[in-house]
Short mmCIF file of C-alpha atoms in Angstrom, two decimals:
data_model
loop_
_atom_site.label_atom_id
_atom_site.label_comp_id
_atom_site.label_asym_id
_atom_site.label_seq_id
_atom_site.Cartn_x
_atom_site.Cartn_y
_atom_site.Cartn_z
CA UNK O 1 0.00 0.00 0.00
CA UNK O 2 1.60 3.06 -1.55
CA UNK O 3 0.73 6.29 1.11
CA UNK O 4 -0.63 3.50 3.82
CA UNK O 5 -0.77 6.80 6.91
CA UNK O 6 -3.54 8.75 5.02
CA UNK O 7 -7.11 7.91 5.99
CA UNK O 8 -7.98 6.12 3.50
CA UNK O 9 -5.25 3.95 2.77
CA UNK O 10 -4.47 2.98 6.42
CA UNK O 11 -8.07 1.27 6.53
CA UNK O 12 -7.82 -0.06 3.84
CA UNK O 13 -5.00 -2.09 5.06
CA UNK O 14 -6.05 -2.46 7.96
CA UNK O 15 -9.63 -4.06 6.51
CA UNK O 16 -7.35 -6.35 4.54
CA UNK O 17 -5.20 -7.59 7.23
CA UNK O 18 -7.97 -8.84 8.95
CA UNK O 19 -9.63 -10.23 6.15
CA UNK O 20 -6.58 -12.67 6.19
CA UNK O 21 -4.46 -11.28 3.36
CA UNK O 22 -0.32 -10.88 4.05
CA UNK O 23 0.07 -6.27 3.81
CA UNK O 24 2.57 -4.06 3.97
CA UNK O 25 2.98 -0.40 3.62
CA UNK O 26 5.01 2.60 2.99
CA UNK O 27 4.61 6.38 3.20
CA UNK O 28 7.60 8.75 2.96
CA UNK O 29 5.44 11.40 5.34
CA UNK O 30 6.00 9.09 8.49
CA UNK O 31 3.75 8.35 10.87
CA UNK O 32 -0.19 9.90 11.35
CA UNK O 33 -2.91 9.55 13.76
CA UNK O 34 -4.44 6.73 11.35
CA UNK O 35 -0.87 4.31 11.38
CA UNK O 36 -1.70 3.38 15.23
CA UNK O 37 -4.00 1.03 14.66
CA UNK O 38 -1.84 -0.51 11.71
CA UNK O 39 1.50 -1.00 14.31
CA UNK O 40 -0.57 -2.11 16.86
CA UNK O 41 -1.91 -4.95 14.57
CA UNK O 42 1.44 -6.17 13.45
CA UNK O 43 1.36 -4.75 9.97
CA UNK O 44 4.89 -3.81 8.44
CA UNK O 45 5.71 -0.29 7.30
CA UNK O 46 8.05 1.40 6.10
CA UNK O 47 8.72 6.18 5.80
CA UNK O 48 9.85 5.81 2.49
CA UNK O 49 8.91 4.93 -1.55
CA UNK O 50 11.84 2.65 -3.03
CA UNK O 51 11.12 0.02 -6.02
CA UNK O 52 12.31 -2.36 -3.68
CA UNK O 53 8.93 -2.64 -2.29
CA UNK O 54 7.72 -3.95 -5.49
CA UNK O 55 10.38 -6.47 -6.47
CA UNK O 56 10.88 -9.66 -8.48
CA UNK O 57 11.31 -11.83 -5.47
CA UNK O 58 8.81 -14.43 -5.51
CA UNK O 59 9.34 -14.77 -1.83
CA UNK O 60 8.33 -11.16 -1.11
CA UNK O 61 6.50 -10.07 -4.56
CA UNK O 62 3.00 -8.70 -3.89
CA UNK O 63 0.18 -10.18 -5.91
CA UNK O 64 -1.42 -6.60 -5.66
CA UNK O 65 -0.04 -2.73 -5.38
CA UNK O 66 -3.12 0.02 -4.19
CA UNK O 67 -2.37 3.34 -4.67
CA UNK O 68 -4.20 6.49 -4.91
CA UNK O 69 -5.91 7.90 -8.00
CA UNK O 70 -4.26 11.08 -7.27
CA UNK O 71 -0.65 9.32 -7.29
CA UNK O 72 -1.12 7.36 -10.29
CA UNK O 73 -2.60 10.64 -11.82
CA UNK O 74 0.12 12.96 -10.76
CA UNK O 75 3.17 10.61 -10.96
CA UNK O 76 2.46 7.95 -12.89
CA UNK O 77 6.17 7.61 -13.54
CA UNK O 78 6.89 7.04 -9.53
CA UNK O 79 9.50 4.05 -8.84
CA UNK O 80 6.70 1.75 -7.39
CA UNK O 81 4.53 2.08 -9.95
CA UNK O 82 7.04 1.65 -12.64
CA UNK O 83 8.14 -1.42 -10.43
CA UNK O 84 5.03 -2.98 -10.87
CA UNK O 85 4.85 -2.91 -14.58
CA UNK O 86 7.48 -4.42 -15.30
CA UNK O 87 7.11 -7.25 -13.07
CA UNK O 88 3.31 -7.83 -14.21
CA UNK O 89 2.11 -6.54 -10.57
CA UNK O 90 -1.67 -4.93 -10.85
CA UNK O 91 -1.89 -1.51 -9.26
CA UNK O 92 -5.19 -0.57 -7.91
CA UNK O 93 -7.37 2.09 -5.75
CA UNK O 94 -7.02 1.48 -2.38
CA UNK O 95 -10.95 1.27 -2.22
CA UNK O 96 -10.60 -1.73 -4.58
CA UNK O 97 -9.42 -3.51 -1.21
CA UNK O 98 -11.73 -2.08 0.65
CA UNK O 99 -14.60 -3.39 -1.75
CA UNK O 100 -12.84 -7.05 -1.89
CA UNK O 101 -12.41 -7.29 2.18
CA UNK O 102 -16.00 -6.35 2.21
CA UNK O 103 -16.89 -9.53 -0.29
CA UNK O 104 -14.82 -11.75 1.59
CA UNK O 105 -16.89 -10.49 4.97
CA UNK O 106 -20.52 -12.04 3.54
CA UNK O 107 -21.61 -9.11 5.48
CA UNK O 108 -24.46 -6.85 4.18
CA UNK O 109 -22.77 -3.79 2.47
CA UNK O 110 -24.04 -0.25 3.01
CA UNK O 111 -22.40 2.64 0.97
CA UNK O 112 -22.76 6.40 2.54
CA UNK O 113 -22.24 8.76 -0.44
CA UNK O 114 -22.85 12.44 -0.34
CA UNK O 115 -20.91 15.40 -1.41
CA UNK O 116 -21.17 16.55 2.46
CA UNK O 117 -21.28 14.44 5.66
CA UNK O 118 -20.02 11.51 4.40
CA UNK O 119 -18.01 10.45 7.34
CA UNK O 120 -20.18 11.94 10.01
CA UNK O 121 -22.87 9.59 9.01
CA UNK O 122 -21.07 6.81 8.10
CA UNK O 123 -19.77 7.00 12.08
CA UNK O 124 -23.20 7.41 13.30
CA UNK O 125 -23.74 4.31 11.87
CA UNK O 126 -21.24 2.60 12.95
CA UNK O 127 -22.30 3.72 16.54
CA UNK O 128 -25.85 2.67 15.76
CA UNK O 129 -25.24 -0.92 15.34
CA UNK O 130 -22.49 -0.54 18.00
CA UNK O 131 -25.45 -0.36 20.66
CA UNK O 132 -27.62 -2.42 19.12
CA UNK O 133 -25.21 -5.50 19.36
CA UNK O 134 -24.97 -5.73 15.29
CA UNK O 135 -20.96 -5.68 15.76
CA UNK O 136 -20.24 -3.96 11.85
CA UNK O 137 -17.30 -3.78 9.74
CA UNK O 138 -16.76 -0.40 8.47
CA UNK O 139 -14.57 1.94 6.72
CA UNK O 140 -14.63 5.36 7.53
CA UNK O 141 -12.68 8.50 6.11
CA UNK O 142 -12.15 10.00 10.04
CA UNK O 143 -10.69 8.62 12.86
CA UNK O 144 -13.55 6.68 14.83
CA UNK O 145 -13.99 6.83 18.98
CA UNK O 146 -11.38 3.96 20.40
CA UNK O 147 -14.39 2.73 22.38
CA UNK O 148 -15.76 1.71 18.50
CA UNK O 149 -12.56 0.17 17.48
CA UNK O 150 -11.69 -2.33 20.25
CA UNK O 151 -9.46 0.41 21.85
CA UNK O 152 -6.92 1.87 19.25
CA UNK O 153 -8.23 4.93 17.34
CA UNK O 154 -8.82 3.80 13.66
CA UNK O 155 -10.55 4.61 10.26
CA UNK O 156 -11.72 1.05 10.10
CA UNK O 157 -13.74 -1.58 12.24
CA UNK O 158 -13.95 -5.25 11.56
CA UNK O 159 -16.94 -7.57 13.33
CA UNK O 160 -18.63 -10.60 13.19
CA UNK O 161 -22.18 -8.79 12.12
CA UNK O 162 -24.02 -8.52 9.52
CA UNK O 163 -22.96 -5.07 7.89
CA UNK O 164 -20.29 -3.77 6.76
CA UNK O 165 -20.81 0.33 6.20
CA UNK O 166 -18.18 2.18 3.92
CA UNK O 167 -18.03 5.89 3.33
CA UNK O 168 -18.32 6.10 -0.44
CA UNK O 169 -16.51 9.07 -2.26
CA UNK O 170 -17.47 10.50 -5.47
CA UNK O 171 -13.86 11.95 -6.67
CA UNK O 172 -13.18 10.16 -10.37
CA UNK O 173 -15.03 7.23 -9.09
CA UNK O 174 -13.86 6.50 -6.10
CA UNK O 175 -17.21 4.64 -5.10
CA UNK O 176 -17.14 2.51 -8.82
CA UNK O 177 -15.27 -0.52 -6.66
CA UNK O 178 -18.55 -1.32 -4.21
CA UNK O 179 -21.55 -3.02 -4.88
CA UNK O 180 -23.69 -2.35 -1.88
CA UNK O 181 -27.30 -3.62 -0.58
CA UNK O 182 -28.02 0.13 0.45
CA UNK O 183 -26.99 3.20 -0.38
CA UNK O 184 -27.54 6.34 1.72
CA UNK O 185 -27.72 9.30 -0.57
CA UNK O 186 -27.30 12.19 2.09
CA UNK O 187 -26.68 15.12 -0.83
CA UNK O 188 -24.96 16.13 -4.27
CA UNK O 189 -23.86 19.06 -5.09
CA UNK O 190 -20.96 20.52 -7.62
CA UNK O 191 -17.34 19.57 -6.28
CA UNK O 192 -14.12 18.48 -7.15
CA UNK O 193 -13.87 20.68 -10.06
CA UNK O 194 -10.69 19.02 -11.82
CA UNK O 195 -12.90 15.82 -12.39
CA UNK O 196 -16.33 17.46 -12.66
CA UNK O 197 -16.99 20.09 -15.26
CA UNK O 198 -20.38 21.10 -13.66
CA UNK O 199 -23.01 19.72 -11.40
CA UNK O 200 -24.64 18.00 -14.01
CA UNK O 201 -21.43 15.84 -14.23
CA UNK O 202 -21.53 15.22 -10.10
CA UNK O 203 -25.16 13.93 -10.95
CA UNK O 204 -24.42 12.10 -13.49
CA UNK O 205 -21.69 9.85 -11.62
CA UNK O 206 -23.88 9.13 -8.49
CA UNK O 207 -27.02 8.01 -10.62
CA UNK O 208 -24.17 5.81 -12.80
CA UNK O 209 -23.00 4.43 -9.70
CA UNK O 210 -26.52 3.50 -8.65
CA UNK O 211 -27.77 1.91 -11.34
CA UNK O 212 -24.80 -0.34 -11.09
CA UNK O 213 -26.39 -1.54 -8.22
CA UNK O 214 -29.91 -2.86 -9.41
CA UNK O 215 -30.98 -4.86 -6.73
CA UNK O 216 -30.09 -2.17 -4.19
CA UNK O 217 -32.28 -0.19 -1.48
CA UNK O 218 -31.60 3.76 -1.71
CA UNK O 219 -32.30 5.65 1.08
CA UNK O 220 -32.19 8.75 -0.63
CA UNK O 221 -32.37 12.79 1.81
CA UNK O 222 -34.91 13.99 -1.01
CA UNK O 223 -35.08 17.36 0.84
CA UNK O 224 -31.65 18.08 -1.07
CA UNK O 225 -32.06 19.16 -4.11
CA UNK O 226 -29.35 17.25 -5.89
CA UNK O 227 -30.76 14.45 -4.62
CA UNK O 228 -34.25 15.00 -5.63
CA UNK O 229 -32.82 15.29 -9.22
CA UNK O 230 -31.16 11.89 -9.07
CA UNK O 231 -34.34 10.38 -7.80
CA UNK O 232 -36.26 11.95 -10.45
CA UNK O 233 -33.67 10.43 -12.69
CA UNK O 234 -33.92 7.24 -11.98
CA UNK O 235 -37.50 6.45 -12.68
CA UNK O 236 -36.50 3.06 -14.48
CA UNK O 237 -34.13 1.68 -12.24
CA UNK O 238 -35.43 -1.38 -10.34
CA UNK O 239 -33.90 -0.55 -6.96
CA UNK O 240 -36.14 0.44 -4.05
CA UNK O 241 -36.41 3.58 -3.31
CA UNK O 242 -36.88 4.99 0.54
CA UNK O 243 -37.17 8.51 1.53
CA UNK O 244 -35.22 10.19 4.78
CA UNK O 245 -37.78 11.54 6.90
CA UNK O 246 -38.22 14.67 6.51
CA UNK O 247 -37.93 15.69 9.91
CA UNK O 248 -36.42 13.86 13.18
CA UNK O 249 -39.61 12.94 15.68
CA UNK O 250 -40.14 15.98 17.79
CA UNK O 251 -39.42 14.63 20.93
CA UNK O 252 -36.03 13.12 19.72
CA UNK O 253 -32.74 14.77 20.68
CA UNK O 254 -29.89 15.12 18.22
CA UNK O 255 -26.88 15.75 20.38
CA UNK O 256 -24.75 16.86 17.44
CA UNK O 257 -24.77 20.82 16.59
CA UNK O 258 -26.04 22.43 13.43
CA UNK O 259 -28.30 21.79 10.49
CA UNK O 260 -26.06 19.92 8.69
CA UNK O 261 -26.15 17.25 11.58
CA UNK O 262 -30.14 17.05 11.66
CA UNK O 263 -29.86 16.32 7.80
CA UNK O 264 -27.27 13.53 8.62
CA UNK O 265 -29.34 12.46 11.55
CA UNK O 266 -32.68 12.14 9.29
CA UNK O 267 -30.41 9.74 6.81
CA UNK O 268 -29.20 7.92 9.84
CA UNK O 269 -32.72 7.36 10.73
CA UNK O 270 -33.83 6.46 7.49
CA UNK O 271 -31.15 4.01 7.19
CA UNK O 272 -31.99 2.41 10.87
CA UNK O 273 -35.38 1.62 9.50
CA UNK O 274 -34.30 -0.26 6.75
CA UNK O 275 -31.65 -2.36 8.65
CA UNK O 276 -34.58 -3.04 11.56
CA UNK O 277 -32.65 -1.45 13.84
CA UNK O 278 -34.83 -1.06 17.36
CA UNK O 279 -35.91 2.22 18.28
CA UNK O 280 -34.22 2.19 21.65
CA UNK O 281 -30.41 1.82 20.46
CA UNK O 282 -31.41 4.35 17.49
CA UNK O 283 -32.35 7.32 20.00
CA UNK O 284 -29.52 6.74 22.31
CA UNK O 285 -27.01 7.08 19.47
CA UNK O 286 -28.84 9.95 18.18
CA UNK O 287 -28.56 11.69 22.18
CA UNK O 288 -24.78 10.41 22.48
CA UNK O 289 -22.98 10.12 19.42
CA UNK O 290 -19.92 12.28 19.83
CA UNK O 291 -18.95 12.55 16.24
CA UNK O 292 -15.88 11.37 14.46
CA UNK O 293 -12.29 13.06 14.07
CA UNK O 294 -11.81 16.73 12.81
CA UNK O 295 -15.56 17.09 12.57
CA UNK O 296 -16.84 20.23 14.88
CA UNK O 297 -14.25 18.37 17.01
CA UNK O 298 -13.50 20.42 20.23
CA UNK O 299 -9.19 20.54 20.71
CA UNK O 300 -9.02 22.19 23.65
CA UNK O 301 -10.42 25.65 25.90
CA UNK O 302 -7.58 27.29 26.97
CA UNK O 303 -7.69 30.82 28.66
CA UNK O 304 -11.43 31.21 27.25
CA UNK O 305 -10.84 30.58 23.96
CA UNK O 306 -12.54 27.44 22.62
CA UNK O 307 -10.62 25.74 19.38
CA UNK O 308 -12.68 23.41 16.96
CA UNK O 309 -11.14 21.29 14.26
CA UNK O 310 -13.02 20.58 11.18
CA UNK O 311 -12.44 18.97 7.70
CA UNK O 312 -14.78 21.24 5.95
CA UNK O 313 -13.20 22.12 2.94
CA UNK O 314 -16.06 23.14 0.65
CA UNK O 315 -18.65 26.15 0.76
CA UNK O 316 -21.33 24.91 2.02
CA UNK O 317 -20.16 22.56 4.03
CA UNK O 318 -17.81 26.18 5.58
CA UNK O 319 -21.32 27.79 5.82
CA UNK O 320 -23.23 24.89 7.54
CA UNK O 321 -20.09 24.68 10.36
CA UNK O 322 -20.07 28.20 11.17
CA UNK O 323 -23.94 27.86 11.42
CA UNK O 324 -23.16 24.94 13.79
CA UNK O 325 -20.86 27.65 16.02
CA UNK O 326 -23.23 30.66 16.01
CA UNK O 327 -25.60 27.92 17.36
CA UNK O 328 -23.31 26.44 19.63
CA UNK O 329 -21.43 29.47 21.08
CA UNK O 330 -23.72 32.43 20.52
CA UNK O 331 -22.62 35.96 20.87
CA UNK O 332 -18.71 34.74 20.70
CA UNK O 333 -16.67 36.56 18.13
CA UNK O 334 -15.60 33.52 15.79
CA UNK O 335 -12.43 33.40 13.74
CA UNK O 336 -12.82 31.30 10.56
CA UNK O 337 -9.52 29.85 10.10
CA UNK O 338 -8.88 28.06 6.25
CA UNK O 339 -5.99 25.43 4.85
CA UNK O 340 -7.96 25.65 1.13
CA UNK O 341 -7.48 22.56 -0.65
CA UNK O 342 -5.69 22.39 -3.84
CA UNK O 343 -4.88 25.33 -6.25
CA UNK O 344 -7.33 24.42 -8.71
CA UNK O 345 -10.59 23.99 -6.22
CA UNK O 346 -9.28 27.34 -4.29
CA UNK O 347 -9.09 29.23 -8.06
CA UNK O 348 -12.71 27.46 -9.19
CA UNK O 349 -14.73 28.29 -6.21
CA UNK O 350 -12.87 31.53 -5.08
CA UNK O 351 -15.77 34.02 -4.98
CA UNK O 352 -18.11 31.07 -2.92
CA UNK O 353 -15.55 30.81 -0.26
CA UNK O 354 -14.76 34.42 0.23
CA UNK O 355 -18.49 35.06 0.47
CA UNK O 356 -18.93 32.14 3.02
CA UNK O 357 -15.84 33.09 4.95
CA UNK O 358 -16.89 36.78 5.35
CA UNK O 359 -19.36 36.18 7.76
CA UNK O 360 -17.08 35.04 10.19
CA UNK O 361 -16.03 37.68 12.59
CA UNK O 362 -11.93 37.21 12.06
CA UNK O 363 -10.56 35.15 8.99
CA UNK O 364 -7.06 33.54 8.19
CA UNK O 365 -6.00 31.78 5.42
CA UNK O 366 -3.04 29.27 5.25
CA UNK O 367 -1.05 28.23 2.94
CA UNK O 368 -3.04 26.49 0.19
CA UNK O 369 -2.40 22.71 0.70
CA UNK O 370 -1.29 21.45 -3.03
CA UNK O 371 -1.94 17.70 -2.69
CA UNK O 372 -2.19 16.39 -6.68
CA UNK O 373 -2.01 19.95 -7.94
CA UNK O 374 1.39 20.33 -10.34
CA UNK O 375 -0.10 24.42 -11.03
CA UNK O 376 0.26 26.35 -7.98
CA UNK O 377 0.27 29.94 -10.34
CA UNK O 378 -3.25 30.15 -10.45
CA UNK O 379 -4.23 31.83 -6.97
CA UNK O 380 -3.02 31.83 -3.39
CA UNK O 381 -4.30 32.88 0.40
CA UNK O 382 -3.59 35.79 -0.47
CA UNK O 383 -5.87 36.08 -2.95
CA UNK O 384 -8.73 34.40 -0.96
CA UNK O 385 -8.08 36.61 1.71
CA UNK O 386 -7.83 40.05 -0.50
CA UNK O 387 -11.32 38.75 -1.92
CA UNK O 388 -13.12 38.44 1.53
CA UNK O 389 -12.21 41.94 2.50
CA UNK O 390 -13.77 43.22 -1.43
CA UNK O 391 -16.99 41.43 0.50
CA UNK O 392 -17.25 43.39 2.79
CA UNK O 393 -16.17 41.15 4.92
CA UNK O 394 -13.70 41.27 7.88
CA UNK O 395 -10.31 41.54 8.43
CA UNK O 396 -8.46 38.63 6.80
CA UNK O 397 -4.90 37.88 6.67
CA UNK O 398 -2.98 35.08 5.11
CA UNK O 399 0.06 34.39 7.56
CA UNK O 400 1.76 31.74 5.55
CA UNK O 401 1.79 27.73 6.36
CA UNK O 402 0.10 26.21 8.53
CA UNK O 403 2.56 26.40 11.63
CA UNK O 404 3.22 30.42 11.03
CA UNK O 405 -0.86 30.61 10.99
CA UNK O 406 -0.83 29.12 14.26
CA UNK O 407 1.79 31.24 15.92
CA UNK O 408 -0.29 34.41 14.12
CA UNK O 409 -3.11 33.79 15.94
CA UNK O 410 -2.03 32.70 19.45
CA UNK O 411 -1.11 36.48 19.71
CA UNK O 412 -4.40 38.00 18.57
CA UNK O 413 -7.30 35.71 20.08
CA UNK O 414 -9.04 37.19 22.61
CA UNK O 415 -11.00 35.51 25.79
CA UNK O 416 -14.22 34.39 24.56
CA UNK O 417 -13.09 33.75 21.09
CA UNK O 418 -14.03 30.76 19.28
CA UNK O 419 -11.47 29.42 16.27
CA UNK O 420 -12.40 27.26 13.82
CA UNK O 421 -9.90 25.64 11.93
CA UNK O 422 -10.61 24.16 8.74
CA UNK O 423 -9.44 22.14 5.78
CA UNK O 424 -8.18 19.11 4.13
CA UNK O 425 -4.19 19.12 4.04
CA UNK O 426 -2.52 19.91 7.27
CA UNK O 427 -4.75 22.51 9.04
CA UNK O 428 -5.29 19.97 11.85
CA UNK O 429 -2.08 21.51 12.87
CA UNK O 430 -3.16 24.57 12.85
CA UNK O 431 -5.62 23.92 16.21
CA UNK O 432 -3.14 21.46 17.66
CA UNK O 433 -0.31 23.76 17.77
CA UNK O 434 -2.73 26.62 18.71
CA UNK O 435 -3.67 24.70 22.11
CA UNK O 436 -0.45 24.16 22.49
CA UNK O 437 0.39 27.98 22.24
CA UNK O 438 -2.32 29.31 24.21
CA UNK O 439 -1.38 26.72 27.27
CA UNK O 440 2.36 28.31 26.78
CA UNK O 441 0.41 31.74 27.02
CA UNK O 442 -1.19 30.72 29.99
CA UNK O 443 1.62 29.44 31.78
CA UNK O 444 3.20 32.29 31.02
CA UNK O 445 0.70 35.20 32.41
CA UNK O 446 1.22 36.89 35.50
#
């Protein structure tokens, strides 16, 4: 597994590993929050690329090399990879293993797709069957509670149920490799603007995907209006089609924040239904579910000033999280704090993030994160930022990468201030290093 500490990639080697298949890794970047689970199972990695990974050997030669789209897209000249075609060695998506350690489960496969809220849902699944003794397999793009991965923190779970939930992602077909029993439909919406033209082309691939499914149930959140246009779409396809509630029962709590959540909480209910889930474990998880990692997820209060990490890293899913804060934390000045992701995205959607990002009270913008972009000319934080002041918007500054953002605002939050960090790349370290700062701060006071 070529880049086995991402997300992603770790779970899908851990799925495989315990679907009895002989893994290794590498990833030059070193150990993450999502390798943990991999050492603690045994699994051999190594911090760097080298062909010798991929060798002759027939002691040591894998039968398989996964790899992400984005690395075989970017680099498709990259030692491994050339490796592997010259020794005959097949190199696949990482969520092709996924998909196979799924089929070798015999577990009932449910596939959470969405252009927002993916992974939320997907763990409030998870959780779900948790309580009501279903004991799923999962993969999940966000680090999961320990308590739902036998005690190491991991993006993947592996029981002896009768599900097995993936989070199903839309980028150039990510999703193509599963086959699933359900699919949870929670929204669609333009993204991902290298691989989709327009939002007809996001549409397109999610009612493609579906109708590769024929037998499936859809439990489709038709108050979205993407998703209503893929329903409408697929008139003739002999699937079964259920509706999300509308609305949660009145006297049910939802103890995540925001409007995004009671969307994702309507699909979760939806979903529950069709799997005969009992109402009893369903409302508890509803009440208790914490969330998964870098989602609304609280780092630390130091001094008065509360930090939240978040992965949001499109518009509207910026808009619904700082909805989520004015809800949580009213009357607190809020700083929106942004890592965009990728050159391209950042250039595409410019004018729909500053807009979004000017209703914060305080915005920063980091260094954009590059990740498969080889054009880094066409704009920059700076630019983002310039273009939420032209809004009318506040001050906004762009301090530089993600550590200098950090220090920037450790001496400008205030008591009372909320920051919300946000992005893709590496603007979790944005709120861990800000903790860190403000406890030094602290410390420090007289």
């Amino acid at each position: 597994m070529l880049g086995a500490a991402g997300a992603g990639a770790s779970a899908a080697v851990l799925l495989a590993h315990r679907a009895g298949a002989s893994v290794s890794g590498c990833d030059p970047g070193g150990p993450s929050p999502y390798t943990g689970a991999l050492l603690d199972a045994g699994i051999p990695l190594t911090w760097e690329h080298s062909a010798s990974h991929v060798t002759a050997d027939a002691a040591v030669a894998p039968e398989r090399l996964a790899v992400t789209k984005a690395l075989t897209a970017v680099n498709p000249d990259h030692p491994e990879l050339v490796a592997a075609r010259e020794h005959g060695i097949p190199a696949e998506a990482w969520q092709q293993i996924v998909a196979d350690a799924a089929a070798t489960s015999g577990q009932r496969l449910v596939a959470v797709a969405g252009t927002h809220g993916k992974s939320t849902t997907t763990g409030w699944l998870i959780d779900v069957l948790v309580r009501a003794g279903r004991d799923p397999s999962a993969f999940v793009g966000a680090l999961l509670d320990p308590v739902l991965t036998n005690g190491v923190a991991s993006t993947a779970r592996w029981g002896s149920g009768d599900t097995f939930i993936v989070e199903a992602d839309e980028y150039a077909g990510n999703f193509d490799p599963y086959r699933p029993d359900v699919i949870v439909l929670l929204n669609a919406e333009w993204d991902h603007p290298d691989v989709f033209a327009d939002e007809r082309a996001v549409l397109g691939a999610f009612e493609a995907w579906i109708r590769r499914a024929p037998g499936a149930t859809l439990v489709a959140d038709t108050a979205d209006a993407g998703v209503e246009r893929i329903v409408e779409r697929l008139g003739d396809w002999p699937g079964q089609i259920v509706a999300a509630p509308r609305d949660v029962p009145i006297d049910w709590l939802i103890g995540l924040p925001g409007p995004a959540n009671a969307a994702n909480a309507r699909s979760v209910i939806g979903v529950a239904r069709v799997l005969g889930v009992p109402e009893e474990p369903l409302r508890a998880s509803l009440a208790e579910f914490k969330g998964v990692g870098r989602r609304f997820e609280l780092k630390g209060e130091v001094g008065g000033v509360i930090v939240l990490d978040d992965y949001g890293h499109h518009p509207t899913a910026i808009a619904r999280t700082l909805e989520a804060v004015r809800s949580r934390y009213p009357g607190r000045r809020v700083w929106a704090v942004y890592e965009p992701l990728t050159y391209h995205r950042t250039a595409s959607m410019l004018d729909q993030f500053a807009e979004v990002l000017a209703t914060a009270d305080e915005v920063a913008i980091a260094d954009i994160w590059a990740g498969r972009d080889t054009d880094t000319t066409v704009t920059s934080a700076q630019a983002l930022a310039d273009a939420v002041i032209q809004r009318g918007g506040p001050s906004a500054a762009a301090p530089g990468s993600v550590e200098d953002t950090a220090d920037y605002l450790s001496s400008r939050v205030q008591t009372g201030d909320v920051v919300l960090v946000m992005g893709g790349g590496r603007s979790y370290v944005i709120a861990d290093r800000l903790v860190e700062l403000l406890k030094g701060r602290e410390a420090d006071a007289p």
